[in-house]
Amino acid sequence: MDEPPVDDPSEGLVVGVDSGGSGLRIALAEAADGTVLDTLTSREPVRTGPGGISAAHFLEQVVPAVQTLRERAATGTTAGRPVLAAAVGAAGMATLGDELRAELPGAFAAAWGVRRLALAADAVTAYAGALGQKPGAVVAGGTGMIALGTDLVAWRRADGWGHLLGDCGSGAWIGRAGLEAAMRAHDGRRGGSAALLARAEKLFGPAVGLPGTLYPRTDRPAVLASFAPEVGACATAGDPVAADILVRAAGHVADAAEAVCPAEPGALVALTGGLFKMGDPLLVPLRAALAERIPQAREVAPAGDPSAGAVALASALATGTLRLPEDASLLRLFGGETTEATASAQVGGGAEA
């Protein structure tokens, strides 16, 4: 369909929302250049239900927050400025976002008259925050791990399948490998680490009780990831088993980056998330693995976080400059009077996730 006309961005505002496991961050920004005017944070994560991520609970938090932000920004000549576009990045959007995609376009139009909306997986807003609209790959590592790449025609995803099926090289993966090495030392099997065993028992109690401590936990990935810093500390202290775990983790992360990175020279690669704060014990072998697997790419520091990525998406929608590709589950665009999903030439063809 034809693109709806773009209102004068200099007269408008945009909203960016980052929704994750620790809550929401809502930003109000200038439409023209994405300059953030004000933010509000909620520590209450959006609930999930039979329909996936709850649109009602999301709107209960976001609509009043945006109203507050607009009132705080409405001084002098800025009063009454329209919200031209909004972008939402949410953990679980790809698989649990059906309710948000069904209800948010109409709700945002009713609340603020918004005509342009982007609903994105949190990996997409992490990408937009880290690399903007340039071809490349972003690896987001924390408790879990996912890699996302684009050549600006389609998206490619690797991993992010959870601690039972994947998230290889993540904090949970490193922590589990470290605890396995601790149990090997407890048993007297090869591949064990006395240093990791000592740290595991200091953190969790006697090794024999670790299964009973760990297996019933509903937050098992986070508990596993809590041991990853201990693996890093042991590697720094010279423990060869811990160092080998981080070398293997680096290989897994590099594999994911290789799977999604465009083959053309000049692609950028960014590492984002708390996992990479582990420092040299992980980053030195990771950078060596990246240089071997994707020599055509260049690693850069991420320019911003997922909240900045949501604002950047909204600003690009408002100014008609969005180049990142639309995708049925990763990046869904809405616009026009009927709030139907756009199939705009400027964002390329969508690839099924």
Short mmCIF file of C-alpha atoms in Angstrom, two decimals:
data_model
loop_
_atom_site.label_atom_id
_atom_site.label_comp_id
_atom_site.label_asym_id
_atom_site.label_seq_id
_atom_site.Cartn_x
_atom_site.Cartn_y
_atom_site.Cartn_z
CA MET A 1 0.00 0.00 0.00
CA ASP A 2 1.06 3.61 -0.32
CA GLU A 3 2.91 5.08 2.65
CA PRO A 4 0.85 7.49 4.74
CA PRO A 5 2.12 11.05 4.56
CA VAL A 6 4.75 11.90 7.14
CA ASP A 7 3.75 14.80 9.38
CA ASP A 8 6.36 17.48 10.02
CA PRO A 9 8.70 15.70 12.47
CA SER A 10 9.93 18.99 13.88
CA GLU A 11 6.48 19.52 15.36
CA GLY A 12 6.05 16.08 16.89
CA LEU A 13 7.13 13.59 19.51
CA VAL A 14 7.72 9.84 19.56
CA VAL A 15 7.39 7.17 22.25
CA GLY A 16 9.80 4.28 22.75
CA VAL A 17 9.04 1.40 25.13
CA ASP A 18 11.46 -1.29 26.27
CA SER A 19 9.65 -4.17 28.02
CA GLY A 20 11.61 -6.99 29.63
CA GLY A 21 11.85 -9.34 32.55
CA SER A 22 12.78 -6.56 34.98
CA GLY A 23 9.99 -4.15 33.98
CA LEU A 24 9.43 -1.36 31.47
CA ARG A 25 11.24 1.80 30.43
CA ILE A 26 9.13 4.39 28.61
CA ALA A 27 10.79 7.29 26.80
CA LEU A 28 9.39 10.44 25.20
CA ALA A 29 11.61 11.89 22.49
CA GLU A 30 11.80 14.41 19.67
CA ALA A 31 10.44 12.90 16.47
CA ALA A 32 12.99 14.62 14.23
CA ASP A 33 16.18 13.26 15.76
CA GLY A 34 15.27 10.92 18.62
CA THR A 35 16.57 13.21 21.37
CA VAL A 36 15.11 11.82 24.60
CA LEU A 37 13.18 14.42 26.58
CA ASP A 38 12.16 12.32 29.59
CA THR A 39 11.78 8.72 30.75
CA LEU A 40 9.76 6.74 33.27
CA THR A 41 10.56 3.27 34.58
CA SER A 42 8.26 0.58 35.96
CA ARG A 43 9.71 -2.27 37.99
CA GLU A 44 6.66 -4.45 37.27
CA PRO A 45 7.17 -6.82 34.32
CA VAL A 46 4.22 -7.23 31.99
CA ARG A 47 2.27 -10.38 32.79
CA THR A 48 1.75 -13.24 30.36
CA GLY A 49 -1.42 -15.26 30.05
CA PRO A 50 -3.22 -17.65 27.70
CA GLY A 51 -2.99 -15.08 24.88
CA GLY A 52 0.69 -14.40 25.45
CA ILE A 53 1.95 -11.04 26.71
CA SER A 54 -1.00 -9.25 28.30
CA ALA A 55 -1.99 -6.20 26.28
CA ALA A 56 -4.26 -4.98 29.09
CA HIS A 57 -1.47 -5.06 31.69
CA PHE A 58 0.93 -3.42 29.24
CA LEU A 59 -1.50 -0.60 28.50
CA GLU A 60 -2.32 -0.11 32.20
CA GLN A 61 1.29 0.88 32.72
CA VAL A 62 2.25 2.58 29.45
CA VAL A 63 -0.73 4.84 28.70
CA PRO A 64 -0.64 6.73 32.04
CA ALA A 65 3.15 6.91 31.89
CA VAL A 66 3.10 8.55 28.47
CA GLN A 67 0.42 10.97 29.63
CA THR A 68 2.65 11.94 32.57
CA LEU A 69 5.66 12.37 30.29
CA ARG A 70 3.68 14.56 27.88
CA GLU A 71 2.40 16.72 30.73
CA ARG A 72 5.91 17.15 32.13
CA ALA A 73 7.21 18.09 28.66
CA ALA A 74 4.34 20.50 27.90
CA THR A 75 5.93 23.84 28.71
CA GLY A 76 5.48 26.98 26.63
CA THR A 77 5.37 26.28 22.92
CA THR A 78 5.76 22.50 23.42
CA ALA A 79 2.22 22.09 24.78
CA GLY A 80 -0.09 19.97 22.65
CA ARG A 81 2.62 18.52 20.38
CA PRO A 82 1.37 15.30 18.74
CA VAL A 83 2.87 11.85 19.15
CA LEU A 84 3.69 10.90 15.57
CA ALA A 85 4.99 7.36 16.10
CA ALA A 86 5.68 4.76 18.76
CA ALA A 87 7.86 1.68 18.96
CA VAL A 88 7.69 -1.16 21.46
CA GLY A 89 10.42 -3.72 22.00
CA ALA A 90 9.34 -6.63 24.18
CA ALA A 91 10.93 -9.82 25.41
CA GLY A 92 8.86 -12.67 23.97
CA MET A 93 7.29 -10.56 21.23
CA ALA A 94 8.24 -13.07 18.51
CA THR A 95 6.40 -15.99 20.10
CA LEU A 96 4.05 -14.39 22.67
CA GLY A 97 3.14 -11.09 21.02
CA ASP A 98 -0.11 -11.92 19.23
CA GLU A 99 -2.26 -10.04 21.76
CA LEU A 100 -0.02 -6.98 21.61
CA ARG A 101 -0.10 -6.98 17.80
CA ALA A 102 -3.90 -7.28 17.84
CA GLU A 103 -4.66 -4.59 20.44
CA LEU A 104 -1.86 -2.01 20.64
CA PRO A 105 -2.37 -0.31 17.23
CA GLY A 106 -5.96 0.60 18.03
CA ALA A 107 -5.22 1.44 21.66
CA PHE A 108 -2.34 3.77 20.81
CA ALA A 109 -4.39 5.44 18.08
CA ALA A 110 -7.21 6.03 20.56
CA ALA A 111 -4.90 7.28 23.32
CA TRP A 112 -2.63 9.62 21.36
CA GLY A 113 -3.77 9.57 17.73
CA VAL A 114 -0.66 7.59 16.78
CA ARG A 115 -0.72 6.50 13.14
CA ARG A 116 2.63 4.70 12.95
CA LEU A 117 3.67 1.90 15.27
CA ALA A 118 6.48 -0.65 15.35
CA LEU A 119 6.17 -3.78 17.49
CA ALA A 120 9.53 -5.51 17.77
CA ALA A 121 11.21 -8.39 19.52
CA ASP A 122 13.66 -7.17 22.15
CA ALA A 123 16.51 -8.52 20.01
CA VAL A 124 15.50 -6.05 17.27
CA THR A 125 15.52 -3.06 19.63
CA ALA A 126 18.87 -4.31 20.98
CA TYR A 127 20.11 -4.34 17.37
CA ALA A 128 18.73 -0.87 16.61
CA GLY A 129 20.24 0.50 19.80
CA ALA A 130 23.63 -1.06 19.16
CA LEU A 131 24.09 -0.62 15.39
CA GLY A 132 21.28 1.65 14.24
CA GLN A 133 20.28 0.85 10.65
CA LYS A 134 23.59 -0.59 9.42
CA PRO A 135 24.10 -4.17 8.19
CA GLY A 136 25.73 -6.46 10.68
CA ALA A 137 25.12 -8.69 13.68
CA VAL A 138 24.38 -8.11 17.34
CA VAL A 139 24.87 -10.72 20.02
CA ALA A 140 22.83 -10.06 23.17
CA GLY A 141 24.21 -12.06 26.06
CA GLY A 142 23.04 -12.30 29.64
CA THR A 143 21.32 -15.19 31.38
CA GLY A 144 20.39 -16.28 27.84
CA MET A 145 22.00 -15.59 24.49
CA ILE A 146 20.65 -14.67 21.05
CA ALA A 147 22.26 -13.36 17.88
CA LEU A 148 20.43 -11.28 15.29
CA GLY A 149 21.75 -10.06 11.97
CA THR A 150 20.52 -8.30 8.87
CA ASP A 151 21.69 -7.23 5.44
CA LEU A 152 18.79 -4.72 5.47
CA VAL A 153 16.75 -7.10 3.29
CA ALA A 154 15.87 -9.79 5.84
CA TRP A 155 16.67 -10.81 9.41
CA ARG A 156 18.60 -13.88 10.51
CA ARG A 157 18.38 -15.26 14.04
CA ALA A 158 20.56 -17.78 15.84
CA ASP A 159 19.94 -19.35 19.25
CA GLY A 160 17.88 -17.76 21.97
CA TRP A 161 16.20 -21.14 22.47
CA GLY A 162 16.41 -21.24 26.26
CA HIS A 163 18.72 -23.04 28.65
CA LEU A 164 17.43 -26.54 27.82
CA LEU A 165 17.69 -26.31 24.03
CA GLY A 166 20.32 -23.65 23.47
CA ASP A 167 21.51 -20.29 24.80
CA CYS A 168 24.95 -21.75 24.20
CA GLY A 169 27.72 -19.64 25.68
CA SER A 170 25.28 -17.65 27.83
CA GLY A 171 25.52 -16.94 31.52
CA ALA A 172 23.29 -19.93 32.27
CA TRP A 173 25.42 -22.14 30.00
CA ILE A 174 28.67 -21.00 31.65
CA GLY A 175 27.21 -21.43 35.12
CA ARG A 176 25.92 -24.93 34.37
CA ALA A 177 29.28 -25.96 32.89
CA GLY A 178 31.04 -24.58 35.97
CA LEU A 179 28.75 -26.47 38.33
CA GLU A 180 29.24 -29.66 36.31
CA ALA A 181 33.01 -29.26 36.74
CA ALA A 182 32.45 -28.74 40.46
CA MET A 183 30.47 -31.98 40.70
CA ARG A 184 33.16 -33.81 38.74
CA ALA A 185 35.69 -32.67 41.32
CA HIS A 186 33.36 -33.79 44.11
CA ASP A 187 33.14 -37.26 42.53
CA GLY A 188 36.84 -37.51 41.66
CA ARG A 189 36.09 -37.70 37.91
CA ARG A 190 38.31 -36.26 35.22
CA GLY A 191 37.54 -32.72 34.14
CA GLY A 192 36.75 -31.52 37.63
CA SER A 193 37.86 -28.29 39.26
CA ALA A 194 38.58 -28.08 42.96
CA ALA A 195 38.44 -24.29 42.74
CA LEU A 196 34.94 -24.35 41.22
CA LEU A 197 33.82 -26.93 43.78
CA ALA A 198 34.95 -24.67 46.63
CA ARG A 199 33.09 -21.70 45.15
CA ALA A 200 29.95 -23.77 44.50
CA GLU A 201 29.84 -25.01 48.08
CA LYS A 202 30.40 -21.49 49.41
CA LEU A 203 27.50 -20.21 47.30
CA PHE A 204 25.03 -23.11 47.48
CA GLY A 205 26.11 -25.32 50.38
CA PRO A 206 27.41 -28.93 50.33
CA ALA A 207 27.74 -30.32 46.81
CA VAL A 208 25.64 -33.38 47.54
CA GLY A 209 22.65 -31.11 48.17
CA LEU A 210 23.03 -29.09 44.95
CA PRO A 211 20.48 -31.09 42.89
CA GLY A 212 17.84 -30.56 45.54
CA THR A 213 18.68 -26.88 45.67
CA LEU A 214 18.68 -26.34 41.93
CA TYR A 215 16.16 -28.64 40.26
CA PRO A 216 12.94 -27.42 41.95
CA ARG A 217 13.68 -23.76 41.20
CA THR A 218 11.40 -22.09 38.68
CA ASP A 219 14.13 -19.50 38.04
CA ARG A 220 16.74 -22.15 37.24
CA PRO A 221 18.38 -20.25 34.35
CA ALA A 222 19.00 -17.24 36.60
CA VAL A 223 20.40 -19.47 39.36
CA LEU A 224 22.75 -21.13 36.87
CA ALA A 225 23.81 -17.74 35.53
CA SER A 226 24.58 -16.54 39.05
CA PHE A 227 27.53 -18.97 39.05
CA ALA A 228 29.03 -17.60 35.81
CA PRO A 229 30.97 -14.82 37.61
CA GLU A 230 32.53 -17.51 39.79
CA VAL A 231 33.75 -19.28 36.66
CA GLY A 232 35.20 -15.99 35.44
CA ALA A 233 36.94 -15.40 38.77
CA CYS A 234 38.46 -18.89 38.75
CA ALA A 235 39.65 -18.42 35.17
CA THR A 236 41.28 -15.12 36.13
CA ALA A 237 43.01 -16.88 39.04
CA GLY A 238 44.51 -19.41 36.63
CA ASP A 239 42.19 -22.40 36.92
CA PRO A 240 42.54 -24.27 33.58
CA VAL A 241 39.10 -25.93 33.75
CA ALA A 242 37.33 -22.59 34.24
CA ALA A 243 39.42 -21.01 31.48
CA ASP A 244 38.47 -23.84 29.10
CA ILE A 245 34.77 -23.33 29.88
CA LEU A 246 35.06 -19.70 28.80
CA VAL A 247 36.97 -20.64 25.64
CA ARG A 248 34.16 -23.03 24.73
CA ALA A 249 31.55 -20.39 25.57
CA ALA A 250 33.37 -17.93 23.30
CA GLY A 251 33.24 -20.47 20.48
CA HIS A 252 29.48 -20.87 20.88
CA VAL A 253 28.90 -17.11 20.84
CA ALA A 254 31.09 -16.74 17.76
CA ASP A 255 29.17 -19.57 16.05
CA ALA A 256 25.92 -17.68 16.57
CA ALA A 257 27.42 -14.42 15.29
CA GLU A 258 28.78 -16.22 12.21
CA ALA A 259 25.37 -17.73 11.48
CA VAL A 260 23.64 -14.35 11.26
CA CYS A 261 26.32 -11.95 10.05
CA PRO A 262 26.08 -10.74 6.43
CA ALA A 263 28.85 -12.15 4.25
CA GLU A 264 29.67 -8.84 2.60
CA PRO A 265 32.77 -6.95 3.77
CA GLY A 266 32.15 -4.05 6.12
CA ALA A 267 29.48 -5.65 8.29
CA LEU A 268 29.54 -4.56 11.92
CA VAL A 269 29.35 -6.80 14.98
CA ALA A 270 28.38 -5.58 18.45
CA LEU A 271 28.28 -7.44 21.75
CA THR A 272 25.66 -6.22 24.20
CA GLY A 273 24.42 -7.37 27.57
CA GLY A 274 25.77 -8.17 31.01
CA LEU A 275 27.52 -11.38 29.92
CA PHE A 276 30.32 -9.45 28.28
CA LYS A 277 31.11 -7.52 31.45
CA MET A 278 32.99 -10.68 32.46
CA GLY A 279 35.96 -9.09 30.73
CA ASP A 280 39.12 -10.57 29.27
CA PRO A 281 38.67 -14.21 30.34
CA LEU A 282 35.70 -14.35 27.94
CA LEU A 283 36.39 -11.46 25.57
CA VAL A 284 39.94 -12.43 24.57
CA PRO A 285 38.98 -15.90 23.26
CA LEU A 286 35.72 -14.50 21.86
CA ARG A 287 37.45 -11.85 19.78
CA ALA A 288 39.90 -14.45 18.49
CA ALA A 289 37.00 -16.70 17.51
CA LEU A 290 35.15 -13.85 15.80
CA ALA A 291 38.24 -12.92 13.79
CA GLU A 292 38.53 -16.51 12.61
CA ARG A 293 34.88 -17.10 11.77
CA ILE A 294 33.81 -13.72 10.34
CA PRO A 295 36.99 -11.94 9.18
CA GLN A 296 34.92 -9.67 6.90
CA ALA A 297 33.22 -8.06 9.92
CA ARG A 298 34.43 -5.39 12.32
CA GLU A 299 33.54 -5.35 16.01
CA VAL A 300 32.28 -2.04 17.36
CA ALA A 301 31.04 -0.93 20.76
CA PRO A 302 27.24 -0.77 20.95
CA ALA A 303 26.02 2.80 20.51
CA GLY A 304 23.05 2.38 22.84
CA ASP A 305 20.78 -0.02 24.70
CA PRO A 306 17.39 -1.52 23.73
CA SER A 307 15.55 1.53 25.08
CA ALA A 308 17.57 3.73 22.74
CA GLY A 309 16.77 1.26 19.97
CA ALA A 310 13.02 1.61 20.56
CA VAL A 311 13.32 5.40 20.35
CA ALA A 312 15.41 5.12 17.18
CA LEU A 313 12.77 2.91 15.55
CA ALA A 314 10.01 5.35 16.46
CA SER A 315 11.99 8.32 15.15
CA ALA A 316 12.71 6.51 11.89
CA LEU A 317 9.00 5.76 11.48
CA ALA A 318 8.09 9.39 12.11
CA THR A 319 10.62 10.69 9.59
CA GLY A 320 10.02 8.02 6.94
CA THR A 321 13.63 6.81 7.14
CA LEU A 322 13.22 3.26 8.48
CA ARG A 323 15.51 0.83 6.62
CA LEU A 324 15.43 -2.19 8.92
CA PRO A 325 13.40 -5.01 7.32
CA GLU A 326 9.87 -5.82 8.38
CA ASP A 327 9.27 -9.36 9.62
CA ALA A 328 6.07 -11.15 10.60
CA SER A 329 7.23 -11.81 14.16
CA LEU A 330 10.45 -9.85 14.74
CA LEU A 331 9.46 -6.37 13.47
CA ARG A 332 5.82 -5.67 12.64
CA LEU A 333 4.87 -2.24 11.30
CA PHE A 334 1.47 -0.58 11.48
CA GLY A 335 0.38 2.65 9.81
CA GLY A 336 -2.37 4.49 7.97
CA GLU A 337 -5.96 5.16 8.88
CA THR A 338 -6.89 1.50 9.29
CA THR A 339 -3.77 0.60 11.35
CA GLU A 340 -3.20 -2.35 9.06
CA ALA A 341 0.33 -3.72 8.92
CA THR A 342 2.33 -1.91 6.29
CA ALA A 343 4.26 -3.67 3.57
CA SER A 344 6.41 -0.73 2.72
CA ALA A 345 9.01 -0.77 0.00
CA GLN A 346 11.32 1.26 2.20
CA VAL A 347 11.67 -1.53 4.75
CA GLY A 348 12.08 -4.43 2.32
CA GLY A 349 10.32 -7.76 2.19
CA GLY A 350 9.60 -9.61 5.40
CA ALA A 351 11.12 -13.01 6.08
CA GLU A 352 9.24 -15.54 8.14
CA ALA A 353 10.78 -16.14 11.55
#
